[in-house]
PDB file of C-alpha atoms in Angstrom:
ATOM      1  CA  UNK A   7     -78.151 -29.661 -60.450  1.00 40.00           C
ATOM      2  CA  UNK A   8     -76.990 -25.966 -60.331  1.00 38.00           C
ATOM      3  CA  UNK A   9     -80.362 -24.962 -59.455  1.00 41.00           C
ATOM      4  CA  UNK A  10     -81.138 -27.596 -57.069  1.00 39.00           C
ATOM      5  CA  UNK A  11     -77.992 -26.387 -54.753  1.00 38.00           C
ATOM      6  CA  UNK A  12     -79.345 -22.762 -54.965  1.00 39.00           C
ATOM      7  CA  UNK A  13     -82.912 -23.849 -53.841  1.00 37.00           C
ATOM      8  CA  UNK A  14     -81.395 -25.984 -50.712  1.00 37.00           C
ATOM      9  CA  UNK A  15     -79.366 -23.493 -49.288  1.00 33.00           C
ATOM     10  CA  UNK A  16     -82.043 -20.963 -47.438  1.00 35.00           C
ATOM     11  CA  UNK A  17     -83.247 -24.360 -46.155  1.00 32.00           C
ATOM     12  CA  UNK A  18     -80.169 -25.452 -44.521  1.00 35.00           C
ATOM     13  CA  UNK A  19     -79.248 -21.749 -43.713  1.00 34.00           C
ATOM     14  CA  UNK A  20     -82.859 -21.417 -41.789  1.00 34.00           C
ATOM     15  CA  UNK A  21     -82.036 -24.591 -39.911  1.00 39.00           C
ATOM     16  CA  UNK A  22     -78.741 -23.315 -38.652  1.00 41.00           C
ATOM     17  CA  UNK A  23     -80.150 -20.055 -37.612  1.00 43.00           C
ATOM     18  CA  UNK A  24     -83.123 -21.785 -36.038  1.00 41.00           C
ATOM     19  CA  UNK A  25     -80.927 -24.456 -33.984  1.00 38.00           C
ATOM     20  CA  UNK A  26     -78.614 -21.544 -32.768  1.00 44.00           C
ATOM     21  CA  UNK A  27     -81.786 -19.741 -31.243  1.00 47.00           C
ATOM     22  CA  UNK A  28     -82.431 -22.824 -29.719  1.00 42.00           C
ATOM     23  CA  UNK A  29     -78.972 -23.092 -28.096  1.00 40.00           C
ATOM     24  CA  UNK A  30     -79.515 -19.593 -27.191  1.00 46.00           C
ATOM     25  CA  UNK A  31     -82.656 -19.634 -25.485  1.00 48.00           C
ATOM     26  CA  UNK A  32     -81.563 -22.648 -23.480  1.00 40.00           C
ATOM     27  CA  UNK A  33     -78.914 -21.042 -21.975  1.00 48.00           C
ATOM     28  CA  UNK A  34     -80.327 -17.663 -21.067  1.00 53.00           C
ATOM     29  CA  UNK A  35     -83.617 -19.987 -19.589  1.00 61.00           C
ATOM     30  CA  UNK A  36     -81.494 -21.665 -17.044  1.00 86.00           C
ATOM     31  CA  UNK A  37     -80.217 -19.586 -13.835  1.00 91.00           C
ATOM     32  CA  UNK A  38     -78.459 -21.051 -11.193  1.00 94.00           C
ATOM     33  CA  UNK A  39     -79.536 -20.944  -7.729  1.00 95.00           C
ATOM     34  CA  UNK A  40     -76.560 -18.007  -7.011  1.00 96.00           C
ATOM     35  CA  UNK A  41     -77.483 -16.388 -10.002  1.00 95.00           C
ATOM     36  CA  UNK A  42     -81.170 -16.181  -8.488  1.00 97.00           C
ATOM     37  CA  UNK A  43     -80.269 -14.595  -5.316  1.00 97.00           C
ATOM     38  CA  UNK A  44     -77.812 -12.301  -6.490  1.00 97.00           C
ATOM     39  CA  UNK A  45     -80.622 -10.923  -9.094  1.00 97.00           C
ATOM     40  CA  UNK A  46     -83.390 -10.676  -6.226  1.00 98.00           C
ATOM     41  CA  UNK A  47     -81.158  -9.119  -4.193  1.00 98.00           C
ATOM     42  CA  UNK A  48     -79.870  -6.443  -6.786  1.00 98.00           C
ATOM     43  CA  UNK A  49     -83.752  -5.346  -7.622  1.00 98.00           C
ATOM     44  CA  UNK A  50     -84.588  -5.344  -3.926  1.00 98.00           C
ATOM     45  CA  UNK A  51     -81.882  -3.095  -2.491  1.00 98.00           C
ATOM     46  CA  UNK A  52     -82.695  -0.660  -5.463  1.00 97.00           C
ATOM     47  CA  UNK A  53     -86.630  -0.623  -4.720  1.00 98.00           C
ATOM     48  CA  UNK A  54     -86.060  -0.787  -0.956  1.00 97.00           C
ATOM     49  CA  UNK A  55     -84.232   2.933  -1.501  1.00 97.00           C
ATOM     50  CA  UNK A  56     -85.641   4.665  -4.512  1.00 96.00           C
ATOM     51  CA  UNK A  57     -88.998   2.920  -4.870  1.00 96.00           C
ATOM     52  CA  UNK A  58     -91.516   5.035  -6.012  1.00 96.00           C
ATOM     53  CA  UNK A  59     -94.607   5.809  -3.104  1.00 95.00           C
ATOM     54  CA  UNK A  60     -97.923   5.199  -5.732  1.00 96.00           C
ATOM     55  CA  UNK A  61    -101.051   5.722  -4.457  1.00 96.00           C
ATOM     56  CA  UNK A  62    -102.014   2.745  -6.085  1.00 96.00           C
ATOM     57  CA  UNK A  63     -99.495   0.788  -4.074  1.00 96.00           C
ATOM     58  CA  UNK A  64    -100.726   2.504  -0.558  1.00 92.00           C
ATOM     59  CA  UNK A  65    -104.207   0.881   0.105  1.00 92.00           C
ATOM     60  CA  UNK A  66    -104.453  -2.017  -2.296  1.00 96.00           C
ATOM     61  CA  UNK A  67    -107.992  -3.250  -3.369  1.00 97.00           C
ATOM     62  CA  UNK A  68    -108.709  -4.853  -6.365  1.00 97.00           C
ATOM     63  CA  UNK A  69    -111.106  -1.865  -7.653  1.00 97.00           C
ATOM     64  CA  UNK A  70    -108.052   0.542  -7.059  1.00 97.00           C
ATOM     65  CA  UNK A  71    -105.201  -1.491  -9.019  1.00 97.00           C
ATOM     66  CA  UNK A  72    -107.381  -2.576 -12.194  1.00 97.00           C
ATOM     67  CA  UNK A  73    -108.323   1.363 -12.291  1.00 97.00           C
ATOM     68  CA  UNK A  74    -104.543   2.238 -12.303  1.00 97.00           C
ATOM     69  CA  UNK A  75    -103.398  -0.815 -14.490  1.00 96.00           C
ATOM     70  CA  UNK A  76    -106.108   0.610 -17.148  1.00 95.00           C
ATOM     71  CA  UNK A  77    -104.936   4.010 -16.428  1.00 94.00           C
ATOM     72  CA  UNK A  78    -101.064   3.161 -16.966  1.00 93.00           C
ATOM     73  CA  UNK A  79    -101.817   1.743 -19.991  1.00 88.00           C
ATOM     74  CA  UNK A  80     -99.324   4.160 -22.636  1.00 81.00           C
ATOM     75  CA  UNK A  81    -100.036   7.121 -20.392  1.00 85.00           C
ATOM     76  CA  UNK A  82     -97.022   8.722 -18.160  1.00 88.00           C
ATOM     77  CA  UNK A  83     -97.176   7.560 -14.967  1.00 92.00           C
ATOM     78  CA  UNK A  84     -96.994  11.338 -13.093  1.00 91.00           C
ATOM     79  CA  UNK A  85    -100.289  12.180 -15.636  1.00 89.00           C
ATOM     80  CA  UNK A  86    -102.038   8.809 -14.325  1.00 94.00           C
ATOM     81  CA  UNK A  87    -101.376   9.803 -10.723  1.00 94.00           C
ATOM     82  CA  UNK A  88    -103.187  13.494 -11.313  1.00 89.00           C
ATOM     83  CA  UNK A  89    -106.209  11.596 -12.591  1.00 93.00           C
ATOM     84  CA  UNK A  90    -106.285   8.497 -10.362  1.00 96.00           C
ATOM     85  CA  UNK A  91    -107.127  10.524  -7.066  1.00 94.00           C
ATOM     86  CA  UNK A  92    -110.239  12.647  -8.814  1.00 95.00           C
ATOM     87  CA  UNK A  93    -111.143   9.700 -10.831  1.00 96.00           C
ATOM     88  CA  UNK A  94    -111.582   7.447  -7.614  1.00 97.00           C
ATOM     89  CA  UNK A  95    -113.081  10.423  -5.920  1.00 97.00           C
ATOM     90  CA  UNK A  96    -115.693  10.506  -8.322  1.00 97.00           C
ATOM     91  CA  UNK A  97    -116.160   6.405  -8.991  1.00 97.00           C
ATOM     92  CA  UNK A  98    -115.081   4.788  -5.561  1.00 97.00           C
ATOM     93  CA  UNK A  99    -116.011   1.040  -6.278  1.00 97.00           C
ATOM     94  CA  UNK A 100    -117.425  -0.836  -9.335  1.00 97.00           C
ATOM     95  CA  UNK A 101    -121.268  -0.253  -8.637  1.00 97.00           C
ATOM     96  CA  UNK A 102    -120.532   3.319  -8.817  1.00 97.00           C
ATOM     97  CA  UNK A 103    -118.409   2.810 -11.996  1.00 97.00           C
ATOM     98  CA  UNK A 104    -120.967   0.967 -13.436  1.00 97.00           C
ATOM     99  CA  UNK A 105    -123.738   3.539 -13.366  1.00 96.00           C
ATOM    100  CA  UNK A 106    -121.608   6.175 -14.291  1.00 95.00           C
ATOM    101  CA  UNK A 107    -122.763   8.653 -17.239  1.00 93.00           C
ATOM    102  CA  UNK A 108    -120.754   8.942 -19.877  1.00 91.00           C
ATOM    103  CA  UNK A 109    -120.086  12.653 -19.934  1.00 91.00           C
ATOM    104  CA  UNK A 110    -119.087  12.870 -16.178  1.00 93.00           C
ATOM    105  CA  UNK A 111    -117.376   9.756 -16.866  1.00 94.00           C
ATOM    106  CA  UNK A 112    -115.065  11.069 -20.372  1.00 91.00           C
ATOM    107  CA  UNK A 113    -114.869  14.942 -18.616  1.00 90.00           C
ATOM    108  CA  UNK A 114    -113.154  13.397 -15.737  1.00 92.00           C
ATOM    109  CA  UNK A 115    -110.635  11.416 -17.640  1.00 91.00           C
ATOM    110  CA  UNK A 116    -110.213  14.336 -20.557  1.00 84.00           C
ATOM    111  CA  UNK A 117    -106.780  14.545 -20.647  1.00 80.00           C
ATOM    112  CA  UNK A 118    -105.560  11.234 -20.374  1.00 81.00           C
ATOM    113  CA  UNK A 119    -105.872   9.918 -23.998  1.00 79.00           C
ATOM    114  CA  UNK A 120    -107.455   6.818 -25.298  1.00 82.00           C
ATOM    115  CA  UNK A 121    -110.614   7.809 -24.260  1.00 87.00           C
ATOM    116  CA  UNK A 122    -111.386   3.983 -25.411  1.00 89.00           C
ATOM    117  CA  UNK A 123    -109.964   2.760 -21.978  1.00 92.00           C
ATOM    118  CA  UNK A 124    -112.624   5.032 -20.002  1.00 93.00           C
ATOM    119  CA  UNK A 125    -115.640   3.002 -22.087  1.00 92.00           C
ATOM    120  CA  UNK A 126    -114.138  -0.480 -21.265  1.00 93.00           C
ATOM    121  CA  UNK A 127    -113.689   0.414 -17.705  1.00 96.00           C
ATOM    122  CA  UNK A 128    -117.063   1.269 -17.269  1.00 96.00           C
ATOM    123  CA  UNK A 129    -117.879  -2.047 -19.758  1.00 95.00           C
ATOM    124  CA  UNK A 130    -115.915  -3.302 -16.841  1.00 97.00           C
ATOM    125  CA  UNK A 131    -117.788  -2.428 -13.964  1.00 97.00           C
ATOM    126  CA  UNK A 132    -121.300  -3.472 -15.401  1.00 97.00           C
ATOM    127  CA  UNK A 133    -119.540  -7.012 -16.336  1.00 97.00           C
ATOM    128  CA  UNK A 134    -118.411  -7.522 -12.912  1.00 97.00           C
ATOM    129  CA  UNK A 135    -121.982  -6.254 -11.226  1.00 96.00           C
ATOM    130  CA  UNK A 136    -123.919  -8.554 -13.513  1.00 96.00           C
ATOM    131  CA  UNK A 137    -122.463 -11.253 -13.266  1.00 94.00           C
ATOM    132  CA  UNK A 138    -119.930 -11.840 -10.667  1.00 95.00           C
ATOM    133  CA  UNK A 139    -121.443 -10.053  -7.646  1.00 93.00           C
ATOM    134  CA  UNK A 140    -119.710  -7.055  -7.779  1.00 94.00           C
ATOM    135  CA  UNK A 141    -116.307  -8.582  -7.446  1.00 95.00           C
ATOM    136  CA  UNK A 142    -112.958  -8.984  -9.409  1.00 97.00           C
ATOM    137  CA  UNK A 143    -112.056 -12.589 -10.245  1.00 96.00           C
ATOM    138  CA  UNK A 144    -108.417 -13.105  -8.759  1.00 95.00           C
ATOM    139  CA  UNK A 145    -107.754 -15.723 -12.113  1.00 96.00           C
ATOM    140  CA  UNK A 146    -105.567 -14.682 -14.845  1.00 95.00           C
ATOM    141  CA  UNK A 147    -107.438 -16.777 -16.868  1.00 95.00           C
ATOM    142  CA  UNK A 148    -110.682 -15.358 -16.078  1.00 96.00           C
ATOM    143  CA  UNK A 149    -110.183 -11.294 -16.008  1.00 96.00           C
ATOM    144  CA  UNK A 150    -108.627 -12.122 -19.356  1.00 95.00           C
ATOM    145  CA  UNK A 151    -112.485 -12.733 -20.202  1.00 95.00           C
ATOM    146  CA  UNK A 152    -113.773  -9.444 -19.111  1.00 95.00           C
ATOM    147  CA  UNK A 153    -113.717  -6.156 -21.092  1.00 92.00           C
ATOM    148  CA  UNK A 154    -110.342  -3.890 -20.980  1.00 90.00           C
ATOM    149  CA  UNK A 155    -108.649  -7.053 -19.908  1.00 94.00           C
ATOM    150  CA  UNK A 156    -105.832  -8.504 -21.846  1.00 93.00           C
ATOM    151  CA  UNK A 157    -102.996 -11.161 -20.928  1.00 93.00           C
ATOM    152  CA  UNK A 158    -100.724  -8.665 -19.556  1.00 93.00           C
ATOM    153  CA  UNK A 159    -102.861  -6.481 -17.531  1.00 95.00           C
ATOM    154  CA  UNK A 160    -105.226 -10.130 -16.018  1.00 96.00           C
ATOM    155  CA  UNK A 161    -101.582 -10.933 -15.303  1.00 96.00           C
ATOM    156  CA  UNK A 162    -100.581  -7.818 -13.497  1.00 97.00           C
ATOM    157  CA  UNK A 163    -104.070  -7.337 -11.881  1.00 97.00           C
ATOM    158  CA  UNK A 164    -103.707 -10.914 -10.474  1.00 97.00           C
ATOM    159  CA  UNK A 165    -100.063 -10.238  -9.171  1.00 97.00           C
ATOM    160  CA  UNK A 166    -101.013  -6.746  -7.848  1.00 98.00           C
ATOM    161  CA  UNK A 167    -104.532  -7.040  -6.492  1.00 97.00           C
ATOM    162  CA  UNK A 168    -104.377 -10.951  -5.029  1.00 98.00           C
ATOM    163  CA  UNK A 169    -100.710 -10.842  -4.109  1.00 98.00           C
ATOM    164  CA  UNK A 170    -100.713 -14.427  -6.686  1.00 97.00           C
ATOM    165  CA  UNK A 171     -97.440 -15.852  -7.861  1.00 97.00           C
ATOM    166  CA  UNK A 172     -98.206 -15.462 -11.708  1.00 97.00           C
ATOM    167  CA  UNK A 173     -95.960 -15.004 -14.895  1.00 96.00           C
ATOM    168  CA  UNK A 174     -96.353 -12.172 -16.669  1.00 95.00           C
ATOM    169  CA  UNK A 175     -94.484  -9.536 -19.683  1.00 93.00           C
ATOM    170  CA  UNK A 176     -94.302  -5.606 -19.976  1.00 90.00           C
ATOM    171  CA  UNK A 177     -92.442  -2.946 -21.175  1.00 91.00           C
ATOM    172  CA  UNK A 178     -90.796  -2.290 -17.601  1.00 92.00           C
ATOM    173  CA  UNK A 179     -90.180  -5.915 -16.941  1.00 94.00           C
ATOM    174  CA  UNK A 180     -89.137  -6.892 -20.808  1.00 90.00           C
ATOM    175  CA  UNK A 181     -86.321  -3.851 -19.963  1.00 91.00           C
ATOM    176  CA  UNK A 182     -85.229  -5.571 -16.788  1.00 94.00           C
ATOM    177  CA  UNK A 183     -84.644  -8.869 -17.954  1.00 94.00           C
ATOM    178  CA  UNK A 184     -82.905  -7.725 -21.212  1.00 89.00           C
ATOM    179  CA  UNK A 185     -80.063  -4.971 -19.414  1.00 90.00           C
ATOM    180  CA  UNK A 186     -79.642  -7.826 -16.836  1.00 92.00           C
ATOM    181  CA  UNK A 187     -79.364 -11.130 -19.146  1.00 92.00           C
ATOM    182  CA  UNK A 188     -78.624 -10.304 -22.534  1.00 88.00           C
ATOM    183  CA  UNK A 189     -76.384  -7.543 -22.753  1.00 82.00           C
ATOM    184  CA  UNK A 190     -75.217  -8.530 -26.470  1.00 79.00           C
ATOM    185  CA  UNK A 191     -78.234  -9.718 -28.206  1.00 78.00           C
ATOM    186  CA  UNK A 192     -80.362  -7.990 -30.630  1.00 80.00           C
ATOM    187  CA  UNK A 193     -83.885  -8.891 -31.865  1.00 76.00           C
ATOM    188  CA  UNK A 194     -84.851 -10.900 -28.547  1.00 83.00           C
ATOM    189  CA  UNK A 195     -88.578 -12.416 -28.179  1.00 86.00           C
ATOM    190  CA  UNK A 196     -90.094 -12.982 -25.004  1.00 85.00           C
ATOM    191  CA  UNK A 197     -90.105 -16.189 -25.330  1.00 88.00           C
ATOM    192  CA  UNK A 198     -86.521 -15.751 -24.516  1.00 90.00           C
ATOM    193  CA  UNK A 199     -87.229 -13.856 -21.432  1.00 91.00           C
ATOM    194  CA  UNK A 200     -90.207 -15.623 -19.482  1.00 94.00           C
ATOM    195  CA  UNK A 201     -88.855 -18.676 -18.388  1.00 95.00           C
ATOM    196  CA  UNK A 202     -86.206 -16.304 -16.600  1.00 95.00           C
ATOM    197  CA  UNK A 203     -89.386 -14.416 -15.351  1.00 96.00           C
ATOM    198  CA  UNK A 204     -90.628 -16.974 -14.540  1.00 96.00           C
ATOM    199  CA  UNK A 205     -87.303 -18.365 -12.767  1.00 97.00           C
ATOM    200  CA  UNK A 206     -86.687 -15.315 -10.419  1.00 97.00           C
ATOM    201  CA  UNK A 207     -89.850 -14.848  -9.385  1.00 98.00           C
ATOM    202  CA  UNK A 208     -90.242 -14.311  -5.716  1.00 98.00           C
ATOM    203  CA  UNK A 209     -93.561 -16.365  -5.261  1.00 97.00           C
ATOM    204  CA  UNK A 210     -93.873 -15.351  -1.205  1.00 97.00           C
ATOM    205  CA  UNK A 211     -94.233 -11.820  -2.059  1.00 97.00           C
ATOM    206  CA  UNK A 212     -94.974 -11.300  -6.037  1.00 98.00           C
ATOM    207  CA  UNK A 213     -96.596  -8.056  -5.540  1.00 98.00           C
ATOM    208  CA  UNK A 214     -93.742  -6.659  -3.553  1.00 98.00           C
ATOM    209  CA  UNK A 215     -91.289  -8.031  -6.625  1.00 98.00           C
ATOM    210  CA  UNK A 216     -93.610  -6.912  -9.374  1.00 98.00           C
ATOM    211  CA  UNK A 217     -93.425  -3.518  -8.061  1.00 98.00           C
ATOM    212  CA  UNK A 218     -89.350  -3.946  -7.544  1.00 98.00           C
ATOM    213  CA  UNK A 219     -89.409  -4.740 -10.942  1.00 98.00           C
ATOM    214  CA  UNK A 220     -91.169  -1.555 -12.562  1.00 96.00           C
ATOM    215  CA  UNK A 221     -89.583   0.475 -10.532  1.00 97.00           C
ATOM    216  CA  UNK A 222     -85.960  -1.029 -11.333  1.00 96.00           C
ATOM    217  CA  UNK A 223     -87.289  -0.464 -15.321  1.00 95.00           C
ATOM    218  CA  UNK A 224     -88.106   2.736 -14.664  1.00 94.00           C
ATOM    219  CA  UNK A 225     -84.572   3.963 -13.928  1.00 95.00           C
ATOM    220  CA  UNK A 226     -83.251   1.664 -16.777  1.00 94.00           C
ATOM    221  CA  UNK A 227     -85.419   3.597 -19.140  1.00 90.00           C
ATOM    222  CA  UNK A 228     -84.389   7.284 -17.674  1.00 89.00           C
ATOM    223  CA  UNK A 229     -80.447   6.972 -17.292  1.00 86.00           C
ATOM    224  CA  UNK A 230     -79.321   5.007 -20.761  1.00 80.00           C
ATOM    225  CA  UNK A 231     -80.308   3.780 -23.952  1.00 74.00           C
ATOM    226  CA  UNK A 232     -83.409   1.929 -23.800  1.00 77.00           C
ATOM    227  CA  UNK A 233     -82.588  -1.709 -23.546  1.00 76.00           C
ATOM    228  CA  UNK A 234     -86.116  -2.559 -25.258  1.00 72.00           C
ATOM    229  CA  UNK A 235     -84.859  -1.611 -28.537  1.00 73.00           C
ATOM    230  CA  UNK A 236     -82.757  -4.688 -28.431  1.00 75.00           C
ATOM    231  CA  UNK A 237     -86.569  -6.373 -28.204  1.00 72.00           C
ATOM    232  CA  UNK A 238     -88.052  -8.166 -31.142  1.00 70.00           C
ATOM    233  CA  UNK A 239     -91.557  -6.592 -29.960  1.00 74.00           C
ATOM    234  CA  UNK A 240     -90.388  -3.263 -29.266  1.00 65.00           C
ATOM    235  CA  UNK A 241     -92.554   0.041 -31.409  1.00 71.00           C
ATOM    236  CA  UNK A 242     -91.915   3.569 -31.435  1.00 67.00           C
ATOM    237  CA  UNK A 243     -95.198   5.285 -30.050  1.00 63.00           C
ATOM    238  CA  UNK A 244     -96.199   7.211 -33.179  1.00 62.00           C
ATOM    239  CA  UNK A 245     -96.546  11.487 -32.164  1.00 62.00           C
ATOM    240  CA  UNK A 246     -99.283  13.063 -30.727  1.00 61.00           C
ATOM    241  CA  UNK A 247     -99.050  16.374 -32.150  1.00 66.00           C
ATOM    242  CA  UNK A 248    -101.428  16.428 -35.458  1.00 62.00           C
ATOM    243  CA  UNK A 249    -102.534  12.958 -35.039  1.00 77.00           C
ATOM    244  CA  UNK A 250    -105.757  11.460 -34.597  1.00 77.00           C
ATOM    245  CA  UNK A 251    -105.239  10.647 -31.426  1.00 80.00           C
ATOM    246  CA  UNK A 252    -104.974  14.347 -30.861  1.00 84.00           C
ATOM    247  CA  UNK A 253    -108.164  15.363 -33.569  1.00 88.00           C
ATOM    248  CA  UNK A 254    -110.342  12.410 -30.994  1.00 88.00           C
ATOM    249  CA  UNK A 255    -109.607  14.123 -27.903  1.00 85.00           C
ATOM    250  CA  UNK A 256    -110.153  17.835 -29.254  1.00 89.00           C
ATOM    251  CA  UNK A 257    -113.879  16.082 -30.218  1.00 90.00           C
ATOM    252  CA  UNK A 258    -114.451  14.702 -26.961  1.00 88.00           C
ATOM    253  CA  UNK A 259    -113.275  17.484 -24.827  1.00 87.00           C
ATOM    254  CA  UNK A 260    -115.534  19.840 -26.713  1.00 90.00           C
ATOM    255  CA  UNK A 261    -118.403  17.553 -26.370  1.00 90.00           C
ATOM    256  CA  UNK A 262    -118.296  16.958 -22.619  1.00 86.00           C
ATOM    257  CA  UNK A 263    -119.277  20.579 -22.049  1.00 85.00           C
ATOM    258  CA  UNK A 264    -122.418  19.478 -22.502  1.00 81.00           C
ATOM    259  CA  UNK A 265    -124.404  21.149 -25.726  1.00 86.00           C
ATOM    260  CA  UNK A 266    -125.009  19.289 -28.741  1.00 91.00           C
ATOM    261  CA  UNK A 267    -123.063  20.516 -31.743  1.00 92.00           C
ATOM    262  CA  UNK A 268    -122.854  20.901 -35.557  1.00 94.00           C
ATOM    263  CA  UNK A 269    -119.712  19.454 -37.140  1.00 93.00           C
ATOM    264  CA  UNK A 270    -119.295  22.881 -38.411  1.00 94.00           C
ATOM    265  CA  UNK A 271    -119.254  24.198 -34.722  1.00 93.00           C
ATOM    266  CA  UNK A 272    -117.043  21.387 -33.749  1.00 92.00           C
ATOM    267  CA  UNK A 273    -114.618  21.760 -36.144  1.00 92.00           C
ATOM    268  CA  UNK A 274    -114.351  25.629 -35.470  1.00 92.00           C
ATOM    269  CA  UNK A 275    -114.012  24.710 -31.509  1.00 90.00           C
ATOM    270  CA  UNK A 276    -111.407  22.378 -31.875  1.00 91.00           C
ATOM    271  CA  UNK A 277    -109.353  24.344 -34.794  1.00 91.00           C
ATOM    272  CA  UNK A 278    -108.268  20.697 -36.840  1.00 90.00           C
ATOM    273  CA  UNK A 279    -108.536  20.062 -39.786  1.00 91.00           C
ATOM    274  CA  UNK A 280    -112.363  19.981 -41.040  1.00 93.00           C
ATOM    275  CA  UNK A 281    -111.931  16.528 -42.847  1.00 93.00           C
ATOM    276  CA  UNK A 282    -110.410  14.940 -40.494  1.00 92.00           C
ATOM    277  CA  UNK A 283    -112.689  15.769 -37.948  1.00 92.00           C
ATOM    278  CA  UNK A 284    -115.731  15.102 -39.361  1.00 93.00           C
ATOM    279  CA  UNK A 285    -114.194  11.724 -40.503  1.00 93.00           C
ATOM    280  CA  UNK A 286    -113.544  11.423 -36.794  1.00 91.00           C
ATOM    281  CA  UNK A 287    -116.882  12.064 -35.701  1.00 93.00           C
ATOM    282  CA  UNK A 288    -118.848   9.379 -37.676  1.00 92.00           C
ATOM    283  CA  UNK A 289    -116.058   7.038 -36.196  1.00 90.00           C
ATOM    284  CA  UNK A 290    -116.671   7.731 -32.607  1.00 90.00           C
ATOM    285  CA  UNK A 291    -120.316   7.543 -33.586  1.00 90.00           C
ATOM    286  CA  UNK A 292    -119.979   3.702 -34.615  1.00 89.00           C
ATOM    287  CA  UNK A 293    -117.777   3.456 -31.461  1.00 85.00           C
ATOM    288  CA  UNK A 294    -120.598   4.641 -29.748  1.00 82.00           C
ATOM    289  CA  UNK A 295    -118.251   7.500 -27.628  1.00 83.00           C
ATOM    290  CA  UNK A 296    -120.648   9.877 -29.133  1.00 89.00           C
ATOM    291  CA  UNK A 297    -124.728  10.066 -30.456  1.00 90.00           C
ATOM    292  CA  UNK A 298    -125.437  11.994 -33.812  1.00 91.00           C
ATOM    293  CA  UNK A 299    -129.273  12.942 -33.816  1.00 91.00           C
ATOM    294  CA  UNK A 300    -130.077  14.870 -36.177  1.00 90.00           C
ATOM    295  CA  UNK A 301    -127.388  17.414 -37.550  1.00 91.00           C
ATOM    296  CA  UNK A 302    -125.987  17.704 -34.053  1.00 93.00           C
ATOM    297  CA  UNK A 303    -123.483  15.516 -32.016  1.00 93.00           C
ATOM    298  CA  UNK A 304    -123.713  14.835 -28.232  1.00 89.00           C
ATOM    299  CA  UNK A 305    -122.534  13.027 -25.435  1.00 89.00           C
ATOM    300  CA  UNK A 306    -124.988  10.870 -23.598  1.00 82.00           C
TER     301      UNK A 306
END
């Protein structure tokens, strides 16, 4: 019998936690109509000050705001801005994108990191030539089809690009929601937060709000403790410095020079460690960043 009560009580303990994050989430999901306004209104009088001037945000097309979405993607937004301008200078619409060779393509965003989000934009382009005319579906549930495109960023290119009233989750707006609703909680899943998202939304002008919004985060991040450590999906960016992260874009800056290499030369030109890079190299091989013919690796 003794055993029997020790066995029951993570069940009954599990139900009790799991009916009080029920009772939770109800009440943070519900917002009065006052509670609405004054919320807008807070986020609007801060952007309608000290909102940030983008250049993303200045003539909006479609081809401009997937670029920066892809771009913002865990790079700094001053960095992204540097790029943006030569980047569009060099690749002003889709077509161009699309035919794009891959050295001028990775020299131009050297630099930026994840030189994986430079292949899927030009994946991108050739996608969207192919097969939809050249032009950017406006569905969330469509651009989450297309290469480079995940839930977040279809949901953010959508809001952005087509001014449409959708529902979407990221590190800026996950901050907002938790520094403005749940000032006491702890381990807090977005669940929790999108029906208030969802709530507050301003649906005649969601690209004006959207932008409120990041910018509002922004500030959050800069001036206190990051409320997003109170978030149940919230990761520490591992360092740069020594990483392979770091050893990838040594490779690929070396490469876009131009000549084809040795590994020996390579690892000599970027100074890393020589296992590591030639472990590296055979990876962005089978990535296809890079060609091996022969002894010598290239760009093409």
């Amino acid at each position: 019998m003794k055993a029997k009560k020790n066995n029951a009580m993570p069940s009954r303990t599990l139900s009790k936690k799991s009916l009080m994050r029920s009772r939770s989430k109800a009440r943070t999901s519900s917002l009065s109509p006052s509670q609405i306004r004054a919320f807008q209104k807070k986020i609007y009088n801060y952007y309608d000050i000290q909102g940030r001037e983008l250049p993303w945000r200045k003539r909006v097309t479609p081809y401009r705001v997937v670029v920066s979405e892809i771009m913002l993607q865990q790079t700094q937004v001053d960095r992204v801005i540097e790029k943006y301008k030569e980047f569009l200078t060099a690749f002003p619409d889709f077509k161009t994108l699309a035919k794009a060779p891959l050295p001028k393509l990775l020299k131009i965003w050297s630099g930026m990191g994840y030189n994986r989000r430079a292949l899927s934009l030009k994946k991108l382009a050739k996608a969207l030539v192919s097969e939809h005319k050249g032009k950017l579906p406006s569905d969330p549930e469509v651009l989450v089809t297309l290469p480079g495109i995940g839930k977040y960023t279809a949901g953010a290119v959508s809001a952005f690009a087509f001014n449409k009233p959708v529902v979407f989750m990221d590190t800026n707006i996950r901050r907002v929601y938790i520094h403005e609703f749940l000032h006491d909680r702890r381990n807090i899943h977005d669940d929790e937060l999108i029906p208030l998202v969802q709530q507050t939304l301003d649906t005649k002008n969601p690209r004006k709000w959207y932008n409120a919004l990041m910018d509002y985060g922004s500030m959050l991040k800069k001036e206190q403790v990051n409320p997003n450590q109170r978030s149940a999906h919230y990761t520490r960016q591992s360092p740069f410095e020594n990483s392979n992260r770091q050893v990838r874009g040594r490779i690929v800056k070396v490469l876009v020079k131009g000549s084809p290499l040795t590994a020996a030369r390579i690892v000599k030109e970027t100074g890393m460690d020589a296992e590591r890079v030639r472990r590296n190299l055979e990876q962005l091989a089978q990535e296809g960043f890079i060609v091996k013919k022969q002894d010598r690796y290239l760009i093409e």
